[in-house]
Amino acid sequence: MTGAAADTEATPAPPSLGRKVGSAAKWSLVNTIVMRLGNFVTGIILARFFLGPEAWGVYGIAQTVLLVLLSANELGVSLAIVRWEGDPRRFAPTVLTLSAVSSCLLYAVLFAAAPAVAGVLGSPEASGVLRVMCLCVVLDGLSQVPAGFLTREFAQGRRMAVDGLNFVLSTAVTLLLAVQGWGAMSFAWGAVVGNVAALIGCCLAAPGTLRFGWDREQARALLRFGLPLAGASMLALGVVNVDTMVVGSALDPLALGFYVLAFNISGWPVRIVSEAARRVSFAGFSRLADSPQALATGFGRALGVVTTATVPLCVLLAALAGPIVELVYGERWLPAARALPWLMALGLVRIGCELAYDCLVAIGRRRSLIAVQGLWLLVLIPALIAGARGGGIVGVAQGHVLVAVVVVVPVYLLVLHRGGIGLGTVVRACAWPFLGGAVMTAVVLGLERYLGDGVLALAVTGAAGTLCYAVCVLPSRGFLRGKP
């Protein structure tokens, strides 16, 4: 045997893309579940013992503004770390410089405009919280490059360690300040401390990536790539958060607090399932972008997995909204339960739309994304205003669902079809979960009426409904495993 042959045999084969994505998805799911459960418990403690609806309303306004700024703080250029071919270390320093400069400029504008923004949104007292919490814009801009390397390499195990450090420190600071009576400001400083920890952790997990540099030609190419994505991302975040702005300006602070809590609860399945999927979906779709058939198959399977995992969570939270809110948060938060069933329906739609968003970004349909998100926001704003005036927070939630189902889903299906993903792929992915969800809803509502809403009764009802759902989706297990 020759030396060359021996070397070839001794060299292990690199792991396949499927194995990389599968491993990353498992780590991402574990990470998301652990972090979200921790946030869930922290939220219960704060809502039950330290913060009332008014403080939650102020926090909701600050969080909304922060998320909108984060959608465009790095001008979309950081996605090039994941998407572009070749060695990303060649253009990473230029990405970091663009991201840092744009983030600092955004924060400077927000700092000056904070009183006016808080006043327009109906919470003048949120001005100071805005100025502190939005420091996260700068910290997030600095962490985009090292975090992008972790995503590109499917290194979700290291990402989990970073997120764990962020969670521990931010939660500790938030609870400590809340106990001392800092109110909504406790969230702000907790977020800042957590983001500092995340920045340090990302740099340690992806060493050598936090280097500034500048190349004019690279910068032009990055901006051509990133600005449309930043615009689409800002519109997408506007769609998700404009309701908080409408409730804050059209209703009273108490209603805003109830709505923020209900919206946060509705986000549990979205964050647990969708966030875990999205940490690997964009990188995975990007690798399949040159093969339309493989892309369609991969998208269908991904949609089937996230839908199957999300439907039972949405059904339980919608059908048992009142008992769950009272049991978890206490009787004073019961008004939030009236909007929750509608927001759970919205959450289910959002999961599919977010996955479609990642797929369309990966195949380069940025103009279509901007058009879809712009249409969604354009139709949504008047619907939410009308809903707030006619039905309070319930009317806002109903307006959200109406626009999503009647306008947005059909448009997304059309754009996906033009990108090579037919309606049949989507129907096949969603058919069994939706059937199981309908059966589960009937079982849960029937058992609740018969057994009542005690703790033991809720546990039995939830377990029975979930078992029925599992039986209904069994025929789809081959499809979910990627078998023809």
Coordinates of C-alpha atoms in Angstrom, one line a residue:
M1 CA 0.0 0.0 0.0
T2 CA 1.4 3.4 -0.9
G3 CA 1.9 6.2 1.5
A4 CA -0.7 8.4 -0.4
A5 CA -3.2 5.6 -0.2
A6 CA -2.6 5.1 3.5
D7 CA -3.1 8.8 4.1
T8 CA -6.3 8.7 2.2
E9 CA -7.7 5.8 4.2
A10 CA -6.6 7.3 7.5
T11 CA -8.3 10.6 6.8
P12 CA -11.9 10.5 8.1
A13 CA -14.6 11.6 5.7
P14 CA -16.0 15.1 6.5
P15 CA -19.4 15.0 8.0
S16 CA -22.3 15.4 5.5
L17 CA -24.4 18.5 5.4
G18 CA -27.4 16.5 6.7
R19 CA -25.4 15.3 9.7
K20 CA -24.2 18.9 10.4
V21 CA -27.6 20.4 10.2
G22 CA -29.1 17.6 12.3
S23 CA -26.6 17.9 15.0
A24 CA -26.9 21.7 15.0
A25 CA -30.7 21.5 15.1
K26 CA -30.6 19.2 18.1
W27 CA -28.2 21.5 20.0
S28 CA -30.2 24.6 19.0
L29 CA -33.5 23.0 20.2
V30 CA -32.0 22.0 23.5
N31 CA -30.5 25.5 23.9
T32 CA -33.8 27.2 23.0
I33 CA -35.9 25.0 25.3
V34 CA -33.5 25.5 28.3
M35 CA -33.3 29.3 27.8
R36 CA -37.0 29.8 27.2
L37 CA -38.0 27.7 30.2
G38 CA -35.6 29.8 32.3
N39 CA -37.1 33.0 30.9
F40 CA -40.6 31.6 31.5
V41 CA -39.8 30.9 35.2
T42 CA -38.2 34.3 35.6
G43 CA -41.2 36.0 34.1
I44 CA -43.6 34.2 36.5
I45 CA -41.6 35.4 39.5
L46 CA -41.5 39.0 38.3
A47 CA -45.2 39.1 37.3
R48 CA -46.4 37.5 40.5
F49 CA -44.3 39.2 43.1
F50 CA -42.5 42.4 41.8
L51 CA -43.9 43.9 38.6
G52 CA -47.5 44.9 37.8
P53 CA -49.2 45.4 34.4
E54 CA -48.0 49.1 34.1
A55 CA -44.3 48.0 34.4
W56 CA -44.8 45.3 31.9
G57 CA -46.3 47.9 29.5
V58 CA -43.2 50.1 29.8
Y59 CA -41.0 47.1 29.3
G60 CA -43.0 46.1 26.2
I61 CA -42.6 49.5 24.6
A62 CA -38.8 49.5 25.2
Q63 CA -38.5 45.9 23.9
T64 CA -40.5 46.8 20.8
V65 CA -38.2 49.7 19.9
L66 CA -35.1 47.6 20.6
L67 CA -36.3 44.8 18.4
V68 CA -37.0 47.2 15.5
L69 CA -33.6 48.7 15.8
L70 CA -31.9 45.3 16.0
S71 CA -33.5 44.3 12.7
A72 CA -31.3 46.8 10.9
N73 CA -28.5 47.7 13.2
E74 CA -25.9 46.0 11.1
L75 CA -27.5 46.9 7.7
G76 CA -28.0 43.2 6.9
V77 CA -24.3 42.7 6.0
S78 CA -23.7 40.1 8.7
L79 CA -25.7 37.5 6.8
A80 CA -22.9 37.5 4.3
I81 CA -20.8 35.6 6.9
V82 CA -23.3 32.7 6.6
R83 CA -24.3 33.0 2.9
W84 CA -21.3 34.0 0.9
E85 CA -19.0 31.5 -0.6
G86 CA -15.3 31.4 0.1
D87 CA -13.3 32.2 3.2
P88 CA -15.4 34.6 5.3
R89 CA -12.3 35.9 7.2
R90 CA -11.4 37.8 4.1
F91 CA -14.4 40.2 4.3
A92 CA -15.3 39.7 8.0
P93 CA -13.3 42.8 9.2
T94 CA -15.2 45.0 6.8
V95 CA -18.5 43.5 8.0
L96 CA -17.6 44.3 11.6
T97 CA -16.7 47.9 10.8
L98 CA -20.0 48.5 8.9
S99 CA -21.9 46.8 11.7
A100 CA -20.2 48.7 14.5
V101 CA -20.6 52.1 12.8
S102 CA -24.2 51.7 11.9
S103 CA -25.1 50.4 15.4
C104 CA -23.5 53.3 17.1
L105 CA -25.2 55.8 14.8
L106 CA -28.6 54.2 15.4
Y107 CA -28.1 54.3 19.2
A108 CA -27.1 58.0 19.0
V109 CA -30.3 58.8 17.1
L110 CA -32.4 56.8 19.6
F111 CA -30.7 58.4 22.6
A112 CA -31.6 61.9 21.3
A113 CA -35.1 60.9 20.3
A114 CA -36.0 58.7 23.2
P115 CA -38.4 61.2 25.0
A116 CA -40.3 61.9 21.8
V117 CA -40.5 58.2 20.9
A118 CA -41.8 57.2 24.3
G119 CA -44.3 60.1 24.2
V120 CA -45.7 59.1 20.8
L121 CA -46.1 55.5 22.0
G122 CA -48.1 56.5 25.0
S123 CA -45.5 55.8 27.7
P124 CA -43.4 59.0 28.5
E125 CA -41.9 57.2 31.5
A126 CA -40.2 54.7 29.1
S127 CA -37.7 57.2 27.9
G128 CA -34.9 56.3 30.4
V129 CA -35.6 52.6 29.9
L130 CA -35.2 53.0 26.2
R131 CA -31.9 54.8 26.5
V132 CA -30.5 52.0 28.7
M133 CA -32.0 49.0 27.0
C134 CA -31.0 50.1 23.5
L135 CA -27.3 50.0 24.4
C136 CA -27.9 46.4 23.3
V137 CA -28.0 47.7 19.8
V138 CA -24.3 48.5 19.9
L139 CA -23.4 45.3 21.7
D140 CA -25.4 43.2 19.2
G141 CA -23.7 45.0 16.3
L142 CA -20.3 44.1 17.7
S143 CA -21.2 40.4 18.2
Q144 CA -22.7 39.8 14.8
V145 CA -19.5 38.6 13.1
P146 CA -18.4 36.1 15.7
A147 CA -22.0 34.9 16.0
G148 CA -22.2 34.6 12.3
F149 CA -19.1 32.3 12.3
L150 CA -20.8 30.0 14.8
T151 CA -23.9 29.8 12.6
R152 CA -21.9 29.2 9.5
E153 CA -20.0 26.3 11.2
F154 CA -23.3 24.9 12.7
A155 CA -21.5 25.3 16.1
Q156 CA -24.7 25.4 18.1
G157 CA -23.1 23.6 21.1
R158 CA -20.7 26.6 21.6
R159 CA -23.7 28.9 21.0
M160 CA -25.6 27.2 23.8
A161 CA -22.7 28.0 26.2
V162 CA -22.7 31.6 25.1
D163 CA -26.5 31.9 25.5
G164 CA -26.3 30.2 28.9
L165 CA -23.9 32.8 30.2
N166 CA -26.1 35.6 28.8
F167 CA -29.1 34.1 30.5
V168 CA -27.6 33.6 33.9
L169 CA -26.1 37.0 34.2
S170 CA -29.1 38.9 32.7
T171 CA -31.6 37.1 34.9
A172 CA -29.5 37.6 38.1
V173 CA -29.3 41.3 37.5
T174 CA -32.9 41.7 36.5
L175 CA -34.1 39.9 39.6
L176 CA -31.8 41.7 41.9
L177 CA -32.9 45.1 40.6
A178 CA -36.6 44.1 40.6
V179 CA -36.4 43.1 44.3
Q180 CA -34.9 46.5 45.0
G181 CA -37.8 48.3 43.3
W182 CA -36.3 49.4 40.0
G183 CA -39.4 48.4 38.0
A184 CA -39.0 48.2 34.2
M185 CA -35.4 49.5 34.5
S186 CA -34.4 46.1 35.9
F187 CA -35.2 44.6 32.5
A188 CA -33.0 47.2 30.8
W189 CA -29.9 46.7 32.9
G190 CA -30.3 42.9 32.9
A191 CA -30.4 43.0 29.1
V192 CA -27.3 45.1 28.9
V193 CA -25.3 42.9 31.2
G194 CA -26.4 39.8 29.4
N195 CA -25.4 41.2 26.0
V196 CA -22.0 42.2 27.3
A197 CA -21.5 38.6 28.4
A198 CA -22.8 37.3 25.1
L199 CA -20.3 39.5 23.2
I200 CA -17.4 38.2 25.3
G201 CA -18.6 34.6 25.0
C202 CA -19.0 34.8 21.2
C203 CA -15.4 36.2 20.9
L204 CA -14.1 33.3 23.0
A205 CA -16.1 30.7 21.0
A206 CA -15.0 32.1 17.6
P207 CA -11.5 33.4 18.3
G208 CA -9.9 35.9 16.0
T209 CA -13.2 37.1 14.4
L210 CA -13.5 40.4 16.2
R211 CA -11.1 42.3 13.9
F212 CA -11.9 45.7 12.3
G213 CA -10.8 46.4 8.8
W214 CA -12.0 48.2 5.7
D215 CA -12.1 47.4 2.0
R216 CA -14.1 49.8 -0.2
E217 CA -15.0 47.3 -2.8
Q218 CA -16.1 44.7 -0.2
A219 CA -18.1 47.4 1.5
R220 CA -20.0 48.2 -1.6
A221 CA -20.8 44.5 -2.4
L222 CA -21.8 44.0 1.3
L223 CA -24.2 46.9 1.2
R224 CA -25.7 45.8 -2.1
F225 CA -26.3 42.4 -0.5
G226 CA -27.4 43.5 3.0
L227 CA -29.5 46.7 2.6
P228 CA -32.5 44.9 1.0
L229 CA -32.3 42.2 3.7
A230 CA -32.1 44.9 6.4
G231 CA -35.2 46.6 4.9
A232 CA -37.1 43.3 4.8
S233 CA -36.0 42.5 8.3
M234 CA -37.1 45.9 9.6
L235 CA -40.5 45.5 7.9
A236 CA -40.8 42.0 9.4
L237 CA -40.0 43.2 12.9
G238 CA -42.5 46.1 12.3
V239 CA -45.2 43.6 11.5
V240 CA -44.5 41.7 14.8
N241 CA -44.2 44.8 17.0
V242 CA -46.5 47.4 15.5
D243 CA -49.4 46.0 17.6
T244 CA -47.6 47.0 20.8
M245 CA -47.3 50.5 19.5
V246 CA -50.9 50.7 18.5
V247 CA -52.1 49.4 21.9
G248 CA -49.7 51.8 23.7
S249 CA -51.0 54.8 21.8
A250 CA -54.7 53.9 21.5
L251 CA -55.4 52.2 24.9
D252 CA -54.3 52.8 28.5
P253 CA -51.1 51.5 30.1
L254 CA -53.0 48.8 32.0
A255 CA -54.3 47.3 28.7
L256 CA -50.8 47.5 27.3
G257 CA -49.4 45.5 30.1
F258 CA -52.1 42.8 29.7
Y259 CA -51.4 42.7 25.9
V260 CA -47.7 42.4 26.3
L261 CA -48.1 39.5 28.7
A262 CA -50.5 37.7 26.3
F263 CA -48.2 38.3 23.4
N264 CA -45.2 37.0 25.3
I265 CA -47.2 33.8 26.2
S266 CA -48.2 33.4 22.6
G267 CA -44.5 33.6 21.7
W268 CA -43.5 30.5 23.8
P269 CA -44.0 28.0 21.0
V270 CA -42.7 30.4 18.4
R271 CA -39.5 31.0 20.4
I272 CA -39.0 27.4 21.4
V273 CA -39.5 25.7 18.0
S274 CA -39.1 28.5 15.4
E275 CA -36.0 30.1 17.0
A276 CA -34.3 26.7 17.3
A277 CA -35.1 26.0 13.6
R278 CA -34.1 29.4 12.3
R279 CA -30.6 29.1 13.8
V280 CA -29.8 26.4 11.3
S281 CA -32.5 26.9 8.6
F282 CA -30.9 29.8 6.8
A283 CA -27.5 28.1 6.7
G284 CA -29.1 24.8 5.6
F285 CA -31.3 26.5 2.9
S286 CA -28.2 28.4 1.6
R287 CA -26.3 25.2 1.0
L288 CA -29.4 23.8 -1.0
A289 CA -30.1 27.0 -2.9
D290 CA -28.5 25.7 -6.1
S291 CA -30.7 22.6 -6.3
P292 CA -34.4 23.5 -6.6
Q293 CA -35.6 19.9 -5.9
A294 CA -33.4 19.5 -2.9
L295 CA -34.5 22.9 -1.6
A296 CA -38.2 22.1 -2.0
T297 CA -37.7 18.8 -0.2
G298 CA -35.7 20.4 2.6
F299 CA -38.2 23.2 3.0
G300 CA -41.1 20.8 3.1
R301 CA -39.5 18.6 5.8
A302 CA -38.5 21.6 7.9
L303 CA -42.0 23.1 7.7
G304 CA -43.4 19.7 8.6
V305 CA -41.2 19.3 11.6
V306 CA -41.8 22.8 13.1
T307 CA -45.5 22.6 12.4
T308 CA -45.8 19.2 14.0
A309 CA -43.9 20.4 17.1
T310 CA -45.8 23.7 17.4
V311 CA -49.5 22.8 16.9
P312 CA -50.0 21.0 20.2
L313 CA -48.4 23.8 22.2
C314 CA -50.6 26.4 20.4
V315 CA -53.8 24.3 21.0
L316 CA -53.1 23.9 24.7
L317 CA -52.4 27.6 25.3
A318 CA -55.4 28.7 23.2
A319 CA -58.0 26.2 24.5
L320 CA -56.9 26.5 28.2
A321 CA -56.0 30.2 28.1
G322 CA -57.9 31.4 31.2
P323 CA -57.0 28.5 33.5
I324 CA -53.3 28.6 32.5
V325 CA -52.9 32.4 32.9
E326 CA -54.6 32.3 36.3
L327 CA -52.6 29.3 37.5
V328 CA -49.3 30.6 36.3
Y329 CA -49.5 34.4 36.8
G330 CA -52.4 34.9 39.2
E331 CA -55.9 36.2 39.0
R332 CA -55.0 39.9 38.4
W333 CA -53.6 38.9 34.9
L334 CA -56.8 37.2 33.7
P335 CA -57.7 40.0 31.2
A336 CA -54.7 38.9 29.2
A337 CA -56.3 35.5 28.6
R338 CA -59.0 37.0 26.4
A339 CA -56.6 37.9 23.7
L340 CA -54.5 34.7 24.0
P341 CA -56.4 32.3 21.7
W342 CA -56.2 34.7 18.8
L343 CA -52.6 35.3 19.4
M344 CA -51.8 31.6 19.5
A345 CA -53.4 31.3 16.0
L346 CA -51.1 34.2 14.9
G347 CA -48.1 32.4 16.5
L348 CA -48.7 29.3 14.4
V349 CA -48.9 31.4 11.2
R350 CA -45.8 33.3 12.1
I351 CA -43.8 30.1 12.4
G352 CA -44.5 29.1 8.9
C353 CA -43.9 32.6 7.6
E354 CA -40.6 32.9 9.3
L355 CA -39.4 29.7 7.8
A356 CA -40.5 30.8 4.4
Y357 CA -38.7 34.1 5.0
D358 CA -35.4 32.3 5.6
C359 CA -35.9 30.2 2.5
L360 CA -36.5 33.2 0.3
V361 CA -33.5 35.0 1.7
A362 CA -31.3 31.9 1.0
I363 CA -32.4 31.8 -2.7
G364 CA -31.9 35.5 -3.2
R365 CA -35.6 36.7 -3.5
R366 CA -35.0 39.8 -1.5
R367 CA -37.3 42.1 -3.5
S368 CA -40.1 39.7 -3.1
L369 CA -39.5 39.6 0.7
I370 CA -39.6 43.4 0.9
A371 CA -42.9 43.5 -1.1
V372 CA -44.5 40.8 1.1
Q373 CA -43.4 42.4 4.4
G374 CA -44.4 45.9 3.1
L375 CA -47.8 44.7 2.1
W376 CA -48.3 43.0 5.4
L377 CA -47.4 46.1 7.4
L378 CA -49.5 48.4 5.1
V379 CA -52.7 46.3 5.6
L380 CA -52.0 45.5 9.2
I381 CA -51.8 49.0 10.7
P382 CA -55.3 50.1 9.9
A383 CA -56.7 46.7 10.9
L384 CA -55.0 46.9 14.3
I385 CA -56.2 50.5 14.9
A386 CA -59.8 49.5 14.0
G387 CA -59.5 46.4 16.2
A388 CA -58.2 48.5 19.2
R389 CA -61.1 51.0 18.9
G390 CA -63.7 48.3 18.5
G391 CA -62.6 45.5 20.8
G392 CA -59.6 46.6 22.8
I393 CA -56.7 44.1 23.1
V394 CA -59.0 41.3 21.8
G395 CA -59.8 43.3 18.7
V396 CA -56.1 43.9 18.1
A397 CA -55.4 40.2 18.2
Q398 CA -58.3 39.5 15.9
G399 CA -57.0 42.1 13.4
H400 CA -53.6 40.4 13.4
V401 CA -55.1 37.0 12.6
L402 CA -57.4 38.3 9.9
V403 CA -54.7 40.0 8.0
A404 CA -52.2 37.1 8.3
V405 CA -54.7 34.5 7.1
V406 CA -56.5 36.4 4.4
V407 CA -53.6 38.4 2.9
V408 CA -50.2 37.2 4.0
V409 CA -50.4 33.5 3.8
P410 CA -51.7 33.5 0.2
V411 CA -49.0 36.0 -0.9
Y412 CA -46.3 33.9 0.7
L413 CA -47.6 30.8 -1.0
L414 CA -47.4 32.6 -4.4
V415 CA -43.8 33.8 -3.8
L416 CA -42.7 30.3 -2.7
H417 CA -44.3 28.8 -5.8
R418 CA -42.3 31.2 -7.9
G419 CA -39.2 30.1 -6.0
G420 CA -39.8 26.5 -6.9
I421 CA -41.7 25.3 -3.8
G422 CA -45.2 24.3 -4.8
L423 CA -48.4 24.4 -2.9
G424 CA -48.4 20.6 -2.7
T425 CA -45.2 20.6 -0.6
V426 CA -46.7 23.0 1.9
V427 CA -50.0 21.1 2.1
R428 CA -48.2 17.8 2.6
A429 CA -46.1 19.3 5.5
C430 CA -49.1 20.8 7.3
A431 CA -52.0 18.4 6.6
W432 CA -51.4 15.9 9.4
P433 CA -50.5 18.5 12.1
F434 CA -53.6 20.5 11.3
L435 CA -55.8 17.4 11.4
G436 CA -54.3 16.4 14.7
G437 CA -54.7 20.0 16.0
A438 CA -58.4 19.9 15.2
V439 CA -58.9 16.6 17.0
M440 CA -56.8 17.8 20.0
T441 CA -58.9 21.0 20.3
A442 CA -62.1 19.0 20.5
V443 CA -60.7 16.6 23.1
V444 CA -59.3 19.4 25.2
L445 CA -62.4 21.6 25.2
G446 CA -64.6 18.5 26.0
L447 CA -62.5 17.3 28.8
E448 CA -62.2 20.8 30.3
R449 CA -65.9 21.1 30.4
Y450 CA -66.2 17.7 32.1
L451 CA -63.2 17.7 34.4
G452 CA -62.9 21.4 35.3
D453 CA -59.8 23.6 35.5
G454 CA -58.0 22.4 38.6
V455 CA -54.3 21.6 38.4
L456 CA -54.8 17.9 38.2
A457 CA -57.7 18.3 35.7
L458 CA -55.5 20.5 33.5
A459 CA -52.7 18.0 33.6
V460 CA -55.0 15.1 32.6
T461 CA -56.7 17.2 29.9
G462 CA -53.4 18.3 28.4
A463 CA -52.0 14.7 28.5
A464 CA -55.1 13.2 26.9
G465 CA -55.2 15.9 24.2
T466 CA -51.5 15.5 23.4
L467 CA -51.9 11.7 23.2
C468 CA -54.7 12.1 20.7
Y469 CA -52.6 14.5 18.7
A470 CA -49.6 12.1 18.6
V471 CA -51.9 9.3 17.3
C472 CA -53.2 11.6 14.5
V473 CA -49.7 12.6 13.3
L474 CA -48.2 9.1 13.3
P475 CA -48.8 8.6 9.6
S476 CA -46.4 11.5 8.8
R477 CA -43.4 10.2 10.7
G478 CA -41.8 8.8 7.5
F479 CA -42.1 12.2 5.9
L480 CA -40.6 14.0 8.9
R481 CA -37.6 11.6 8.9
G482 CA -36.9 12.5 5.3
K483 CA -38.1 9.2 3.8
P484 CA -39.9 9.3 0.5

